Amino acid sequence: MGIEDYGGGQGPRPDVLVVTTNDVPGHRVTEVVGEVFGLTVRSRHVGSQIGAGLKSLVGGELKGLTKTLVETRRQAMERLVEQARARGANGVLAFRFDVTEAADVGTEVCAYGTAVVLAREE
C-alpha cells in the first residue's frame, strides 16, 4: 500500500461534501436534514491476529490491521454519504468516526454527522 492508500476523505468535487467542521466557508445551511451514519463491523482474521501477536513482541506498525481499518473506515464513510444523498442532503457537517470492539469478535466502525442542504453564498 502506498501513502495514498492510508488516507481517507473524498475526491475532488463530491456531490455530498463531508466536513469535520460545523460550517462550510462560502456556503450557508438552508436545511438541516438530521443525523446520518454509516456502520460496518469487521471480524478479526485469525491469520492477521497471529501476525499482530508476533509483531507486538518486536514492535512496529501492524500493516495488515492498518489496511483493514482504512478499508473499514472508507466503507463506513461511503455508507454515510449514501444515506445523506438518499435523504436529499448535499453536505454532512461535524463528521466523526467512532471505533469500538464488537462483542470480542470484531471491530465496529461508525461514521456519523449531521446531513444538511448547503447553498453557495452570493
Short mmCIF file of N, CA and C in Angstrom, two decimals:
data_model
loop_
_atom_site.label_atom_id
_atom_site.label_comp_id
_atom_site.label_asym_id
_atom_site.label_seq_id
_atom_site.Cartn_x
_atom_site.Cartn_y
_atom_site.Cartn_z
N MET A 1 0.84 -1.19 0.00
CA MET A 1 0.00 0.00 0.00
C MET A 1 0.88 1.24 0.00
N GLY A 2 0.56 2.16 -0.90
CA GLY A 2 1.25 3.44 -0.93
C GLY A 2 0.60 4.41 0.04
N ILE A 3 1.22 5.57 0.22
CA ILE A 3 0.71 6.56 1.17
C ILE A 3 -0.73 6.96 0.85
N GLU A 4 -1.09 6.99 -0.42
CA GLU A 4 -2.47 7.35 -0.80
C GLU A 4 -3.48 6.33 -0.30
N ASP A 5 -3.02 5.11 -0.04
CA ASP A 5 -3.91 4.06 0.44
C ASP A 5 -4.16 4.14 1.94
N TYR A 6 -3.40 4.95 2.65
CA TYR A 6 -3.55 5.06 4.10
C TYR A 6 -4.41 6.23 4.51
N GLY A 7 -4.82 7.06 3.55
CA GLY A 7 -5.62 8.23 3.88
C GLY A 7 -7.08 7.98 3.67
N GLY A 8 -7.83 9.03 3.84
CA GLY A 8 -9.27 8.94 3.65
C GLY A 8 -9.75 10.17 2.91
N GLY A 9 -10.99 10.47 3.11
CA GLY A 9 -11.55 11.67 2.52
C GLY A 9 -12.14 11.41 1.15
N GLN A 10 -12.53 12.50 0.54
CA GLN A 10 -13.25 12.44 -0.72
C GLN A 10 -12.37 12.93 -1.87
N GLY A 11 -12.81 12.59 -3.07
CA GLY A 11 -12.15 13.09 -4.26
C GLY A 11 -12.58 14.52 -4.52
N PRO A 12 -12.11 15.10 -5.62
CA PRO A 12 -12.49 16.47 -5.94
C PRO A 12 -13.97 16.58 -6.32
N ARG A 13 -14.60 17.64 -5.89
CA ARG A 13 -15.99 17.97 -6.22
C ARG A 13 -17.00 16.85 -5.94
N PRO A 14 -17.08 16.43 -4.70
CA PRO A 14 -18.07 15.40 -4.38
C PRO A 14 -19.49 15.98 -4.42
N ASP A 15 -20.47 15.14 -4.71
CA ASP A 15 -21.86 15.64 -4.72
C ASP A 15 -22.41 15.79 -3.31
N VAL A 16 -21.83 15.10 -2.34
CA VAL A 16 -22.14 15.29 -0.93
C VAL A 16 -20.83 15.65 -0.24
N LEU A 17 -20.70 16.90 0.18
CA LEU A 17 -19.48 17.38 0.82
C LEU A 17 -19.49 16.99 2.29
N VAL A 18 -18.46 16.29 2.73
CA VAL A 18 -18.36 15.84 4.12
C VAL A 18 -17.20 16.59 4.78
N VAL A 19 -17.52 17.30 5.88
CA VAL A 19 -16.50 18.08 6.58
C VAL A 19 -16.58 17.82 8.08
N THR A 20 -15.47 18.03 8.77
CA THR A 20 -15.44 17.85 10.22
C THR A 20 -15.85 19.13 10.95
N THR A 21 -15.99 20.21 10.24
CA THR A 21 -16.35 21.49 10.83
C THR A 21 -17.87 21.64 10.95
N ASN A 22 -18.29 22.70 11.66
CA ASN A 22 -19.72 22.96 11.85
C ASN A 22 -20.31 23.85 10.77
N ASP A 23 -19.47 24.35 9.89
CA ASP A 23 -19.94 25.17 8.77
C ASP A 23 -18.96 25.03 7.62
N VAL A 24 -19.37 25.55 6.46
CA VAL A 24 -18.53 25.48 5.26
C VAL A 24 -18.36 26.90 4.74
N PRO A 25 -17.14 27.44 4.73
CA PRO A 25 -16.93 28.79 4.24
C PRO A 25 -17.51 28.97 2.83
N GLY A 26 -18.21 30.10 2.63
CA GLY A 26 -18.79 30.39 1.33
C GLY A 26 -20.13 29.71 1.09
N HIS A 27 -20.65 29.00 2.08
CA HIS A 27 -21.93 28.31 1.97
C HIS A 27 -22.79 28.63 3.19
N ARG A 28 -24.08 28.52 3.02
CA ARG A 28 -24.99 28.62 4.15
C ARG A 28 -25.85 27.37 4.19
N VAL A 29 -26.25 27.00 5.39
CA VAL A 29 -27.12 25.84 5.57
C VAL A 29 -28.55 26.31 5.36
N THR A 30 -29.23 25.72 4.38
CA THR A 30 -30.63 26.08 4.11
C THR A 30 -31.60 25.11 4.75
N GLU A 31 -31.10 23.92 5.09
CA GLU A 31 -31.96 22.92 5.74
C GLU A 31 -31.10 21.93 6.50
N VAL A 32 -31.53 21.59 7.70
CA VAL A 32 -30.88 20.53 8.46
C VAL A 32 -31.72 19.27 8.26
N VAL A 33 -31.13 18.28 7.64
CA VAL A 33 -31.84 17.03 7.35
C VAL A 33 -31.85 16.14 8.60
N GLY A 34 -30.74 16.11 9.31
CA GLY A 34 -30.64 15.33 10.54
C GLY A 34 -29.42 14.43 10.57
N GLU A 35 -29.34 13.64 11.63
CA GLU A 35 -28.20 12.75 11.82
C GLU A 35 -28.18 11.66 10.76
N VAL A 36 -26.99 11.39 10.27
CA VAL A 36 -26.79 10.26 9.36
C VAL A 36 -25.59 9.48 9.87
N PHE A 37 -25.57 8.21 9.54
CA PHE A 37 -24.41 7.40 9.93
C PHE A 37 -24.20 6.27 8.95
N GLY A 38 -22.99 5.79 8.93
CA GLY A 38 -22.62 4.61 8.17
C GLY A 38 -21.93 3.66 9.12
N LEU A 39 -22.35 2.43 9.15
CA LEU A 39 -21.86 1.48 10.13
C LEU A 39 -21.37 0.22 9.44
N THR A 40 -20.27 -0.31 9.93
CA THR A 40 -19.78 -1.60 9.47
C THR A 40 -19.07 -2.30 10.62
N VAL A 41 -19.14 -3.61 10.62
CA VAL A 41 -18.45 -4.41 11.63
C VAL A 41 -17.58 -5.41 10.89
N ARG A 42 -16.32 -5.46 11.23
CA ARG A 42 -15.39 -6.39 10.60
C ARG A 42 -14.93 -7.41 11.61
N SER A 43 -14.98 -8.67 11.23
CA SER A 43 -14.48 -9.72 12.12
C SER A 43 -12.96 -9.76 12.04
N ARG A 44 -12.40 -10.33 13.06
CA ARG A 44 -10.94 -10.48 13.08
C ARG A 44 -10.56 -11.70 12.26
N HIS A 45 -9.50 -11.58 11.50
CA HIS A 45 -8.96 -12.68 10.71
C HIS A 45 -7.89 -13.36 11.56
N VAL A 46 -8.02 -14.66 11.74
CA VAL A 46 -7.11 -15.40 12.61
C VAL A 46 -5.65 -15.19 12.19
N GLY A 47 -5.38 -15.22 10.89
CA GLY A 47 -4.00 -15.03 10.42
C GLY A 47 -3.44 -13.67 10.79
N SER A 48 -4.26 -12.63 10.64
CA SER A 48 -3.76 -11.30 10.97
C SER A 48 -3.60 -11.14 12.48
N GLN A 49 -4.45 -11.81 13.26
CA GLN A 49 -4.32 -11.76 14.72
C GLN A 49 -3.02 -12.41 15.17
N ILE A 50 -2.68 -13.56 14.54
CA ILE A 50 -1.43 -14.24 14.89
C ILE A 50 -0.25 -13.35 14.50
N GLY A 51 -0.33 -12.79 13.29
CA GLY A 51 0.74 -11.88 12.84
C GLY A 51 0.87 -10.67 13.75
N ALA A 52 -0.26 -10.12 14.18
CA ALA A 52 -0.23 -8.97 15.08
C ALA A 52 0.38 -9.35 16.42
N GLY A 53 0.04 -10.54 16.89
CA GLY A 53 0.61 -11.01 18.15
C GLY A 53 2.12 -11.14 18.08
N LEU A 54 2.60 -11.71 16.98
CA LEU A 54 4.05 -11.85 16.80
C LEU A 54 4.72 -10.49 16.65
N LYS A 55 4.09 -9.59 15.90
CA LYS A 55 4.66 -8.26 15.69
C LYS A 55 4.73 -7.48 17.00
N SER A 56 3.76 -7.71 17.89
CA SER A 56 3.76 -6.98 19.16
C SER A 56 4.95 -7.35 20.03
N LEU A 57 5.56 -8.51 19.76
CA LEU A 57 6.74 -8.91 20.51
C LEU A 57 7.95 -8.05 20.17
N VAL A 58 8.03 -7.61 18.91
CA VAL A 58 9.20 -6.84 18.48
C VAL A 58 8.87 -5.38 18.23
N GLY A 59 7.60 -5.02 18.20
CA GLY A 59 7.20 -3.63 17.98
C GLY A 59 7.08 -3.29 16.51
N GLY A 60 6.47 -2.17 16.23
CA GLY A 60 6.31 -1.71 14.86
C GLY A 60 4.85 -1.68 14.44
N GLU A 61 4.63 -1.14 13.27
CA GLU A 61 3.27 -1.00 12.75
C GLU A 61 2.70 -2.34 12.33
N LEU A 62 1.43 -2.51 12.59
CA LEU A 62 0.71 -3.71 12.18
C LEU A 62 0.03 -3.38 10.86
N LYS A 63 0.77 -3.51 9.76
CA LYS A 63 0.30 -3.05 8.45
C LYS A 63 -0.97 -3.74 7.98
N GLY A 64 -1.11 -5.01 8.25
CA GLY A 64 -2.32 -5.71 7.85
C GLY A 64 -3.55 -5.15 8.55
N LEU A 65 -3.41 -4.88 9.83
CA LEU A 65 -4.53 -4.31 10.59
C LEU A 65 -4.78 -2.87 10.18
N THR A 66 -3.72 -2.11 9.87
CA THR A 66 -3.89 -0.74 9.40
C THR A 66 -4.68 -0.73 8.10
N LYS A 67 -4.32 -1.61 7.17
CA LYS A 67 -5.01 -1.69 5.89
C LYS A 67 -6.49 -2.03 6.10
N THR A 68 -6.78 -2.97 6.98
CA THR A 68 -8.15 -3.35 7.26
C THR A 68 -8.94 -2.19 7.85
N LEU A 69 -8.33 -1.44 8.77
CA LEU A 69 -9.02 -0.31 9.38
C LEU A 69 -9.29 0.79 8.37
N VAL A 70 -8.33 1.07 7.49
CA VAL A 70 -8.54 2.08 6.45
C VAL A 70 -9.71 1.68 5.55
N GLU A 71 -9.73 0.43 5.12
CA GLU A 71 -10.83 -0.06 4.26
C GLU A 71 -12.17 0.00 5.00
N THR A 72 -12.16 -0.32 6.27
CA THR A 72 -13.39 -0.31 7.07
C THR A 72 -13.91 1.11 7.23
N ARG A 73 -13.04 2.05 7.52
CA ARG A 73 -13.46 3.46 7.64
C ARG A 73 -13.98 3.98 6.31
N ARG A 74 -13.32 3.61 5.22
CA ARG A 74 -13.77 4.05 3.90
C ARG A 74 -15.19 3.54 3.62
N GLN A 75 -15.44 2.28 3.96
CA GLN A 75 -16.77 1.70 3.75
C GLN A 75 -17.82 2.40 4.62
N ALA A 76 -17.50 2.68 5.86
CA ALA A 76 -18.44 3.37 6.75
C ALA A 76 -18.75 4.77 6.21
N MET A 77 -17.74 5.46 5.71
CA MET A 77 -17.96 6.80 5.17
C MET A 77 -18.82 6.74 3.90
N GLU A 78 -18.57 5.76 3.06
CA GLU A 78 -19.39 5.60 1.84
C GLU A 78 -20.85 5.37 2.20
N ARG A 79 -21.11 4.59 3.24
CA ARG A 79 -22.49 4.33 3.67
C ARG A 79 -23.13 5.60 4.23
N LEU A 80 -22.35 6.40 4.96
CA LEU A 80 -22.85 7.68 5.46
C LEU A 80 -23.25 8.59 4.30
N VAL A 81 -22.41 8.68 3.30
CA VAL A 81 -22.69 9.52 2.12
C VAL A 81 -23.93 9.02 1.40
N GLU A 82 -24.06 7.71 1.24
CA GLU A 82 -25.25 7.14 0.59
C GLU A 82 -26.52 7.52 1.34
N GLN A 83 -26.47 7.44 2.67
CA GLN A 83 -27.65 7.79 3.46
C GLN A 83 -27.97 9.27 3.34
N ALA A 84 -26.96 10.13 3.39
CA ALA A 84 -27.19 11.57 3.25
C ALA A 84 -27.80 11.89 1.89
N ARG A 85 -27.24 11.30 0.84
CA ARG A 85 -27.75 11.52 -0.52
C ARG A 85 -29.20 11.06 -0.64
N ALA A 86 -29.51 9.89 -0.09
CA ALA A 86 -30.87 9.34 -0.16
C ALA A 86 -31.87 10.22 0.57
N ARG A 87 -31.42 10.98 1.55
CA ARG A 87 -32.32 11.86 2.31
C ARG A 87 -32.34 13.28 1.75
N GLY A 88 -31.67 13.49 0.62
CA GLY A 88 -31.73 14.79 -0.05
C GLY A 88 -30.69 15.81 0.38
N ALA A 89 -29.69 15.38 1.11
CA ALA A 89 -28.64 16.29 1.57
C ALA A 89 -27.53 16.40 0.54
N ASN A 90 -26.82 17.52 0.57
CA ASN A 90 -25.63 17.66 -0.25
C ASN A 90 -24.40 17.98 0.60
N GLY A 91 -24.56 17.84 1.92
CA GLY A 91 -23.45 18.08 2.83
C GLY A 91 -23.64 17.32 4.13
N VAL A 92 -22.52 17.04 4.79
CA VAL A 92 -22.54 16.45 6.13
C VAL A 92 -21.56 17.26 6.97
N LEU A 93 -22.07 17.84 8.05
CA LEU A 93 -21.26 18.64 8.95
C LEU A 93 -20.90 17.84 10.19
N ALA A 94 -19.85 18.28 10.90
CA ALA A 94 -19.42 17.67 12.16
C ALA A 94 -19.18 16.16 12.01
N PHE A 95 -18.57 15.77 10.91
CA PHE A 95 -18.29 14.36 10.61
C PHE A 95 -17.27 13.80 11.60
N ARG A 96 -17.54 12.60 12.09
CA ARG A 96 -16.65 11.91 13.01
C ARG A 96 -16.69 10.40 12.77
N PHE A 97 -15.68 9.72 13.30
CA PHE A 97 -15.65 8.26 13.35
C PHE A 97 -15.72 7.84 14.81
N ASP A 98 -16.38 6.73 15.06
CA ASP A 98 -16.36 6.09 16.37
C ASP A 98 -15.96 4.64 16.13
N VAL A 99 -14.98 4.17 16.86
CA VAL A 99 -14.49 2.80 16.69
C VAL A 99 -14.57 2.08 18.03
N THR A 100 -15.24 0.92 18.04
CA THR A 100 -15.36 0.15 19.27
C THR A 100 -15.19 -1.34 18.97
N GLU A 101 -14.91 -2.08 20.00
CA GLU A 101 -14.87 -3.53 19.88
C GLU A 101 -16.29 -4.05 19.88
N ALA A 102 -16.57 -5.01 19.01
CA ALA A 102 -17.92 -5.56 18.88
C ALA A 102 -17.95 -6.99 19.41
N ALA A 103 -18.43 -7.15 20.62
CA ALA A 103 -18.62 -8.46 21.22
C ALA A 103 -17.38 -9.35 21.17
N ASP A 104 -16.21 -8.75 21.26
CA ASP A 104 -14.95 -9.51 21.28
C ASP A 104 -14.68 -10.33 20.03
N VAL A 105 -15.39 -10.07 18.95
CA VAL A 105 -15.16 -10.83 17.72
C VAL A 105 -14.77 -9.94 16.55
N GLY A 106 -14.84 -8.63 16.73
CA GLY A 106 -14.52 -7.76 15.62
C GLY A 106 -14.48 -6.30 16.04
N THR A 107 -14.42 -5.45 15.05
CA THR A 107 -14.35 -4.01 15.27
C THR A 107 -15.52 -3.34 14.58
N GLU A 108 -16.23 -2.50 15.31
CA GLU A 108 -17.34 -1.73 14.77
C GLU A 108 -16.82 -0.33 14.47
N VAL A 109 -17.07 0.13 13.25
CA VAL A 109 -16.71 1.49 12.87
C VAL A 109 -17.98 2.20 12.44
N CYS A 110 -18.24 3.33 13.09
CA CYS A 110 -19.42 4.14 12.77
C CYS A 110 -18.94 5.52 12.33
N ALA A 111 -19.33 5.92 11.13
CA ALA A 111 -19.09 7.27 10.63
C ALA A 111 -20.40 8.02 10.84
N TYR A 112 -20.35 9.21 11.43
CA TYR A 112 -21.60 9.92 11.69
C TYR A 112 -21.41 11.44 11.55
N GLY A 113 -22.51 12.12 11.36
CA GLY A 113 -22.51 13.56 11.25
C GLY A 113 -23.93 14.07 11.03
N THR A 114 -24.05 15.36 10.73
CA THR A 114 -25.34 15.98 10.51
C THR A 114 -25.52 16.29 9.03
N ALA A 115 -26.51 15.68 8.42
CA ALA A 115 -26.80 15.91 7.00
C ALA A 115 -27.50 17.25 6.85
N VAL A 116 -27.06 18.02 5.85
CA VAL A 116 -27.62 19.35 5.60
C VAL A 116 -27.75 19.59 4.11
N VAL A 117 -28.52 20.61 3.78
CA VAL A 117 -28.55 21.13 2.42
C VAL A 117 -27.77 22.44 2.44
N LEU A 118 -26.75 22.52 1.62
CA LEU A 118 -25.90 23.70 1.54
C LEU A 118 -26.20 24.49 0.27
N ALA A 119 -26.10 25.79 0.37
CA ALA A 119 -26.22 26.65 -0.81
C ALA A 119 -25.04 27.63 -0.79
N ARG A 120 -24.50 27.91 -1.97
CA ARG A 120 -23.40 28.88 -2.08
C ARG A 120 -23.90 30.27 -1.73
N GLU A 121 -23.10 30.99 -0.95
CA GLU A 121 -23.43 32.39 -0.65
C GLU A 121 -23.09 33.24 -1.87
N GLU A 122 -23.92 34.20 -2.12
CA GLU A 122 -23.67 35.07 -3.28
C GLU A 122 -23.23 36.44 -2.85
#
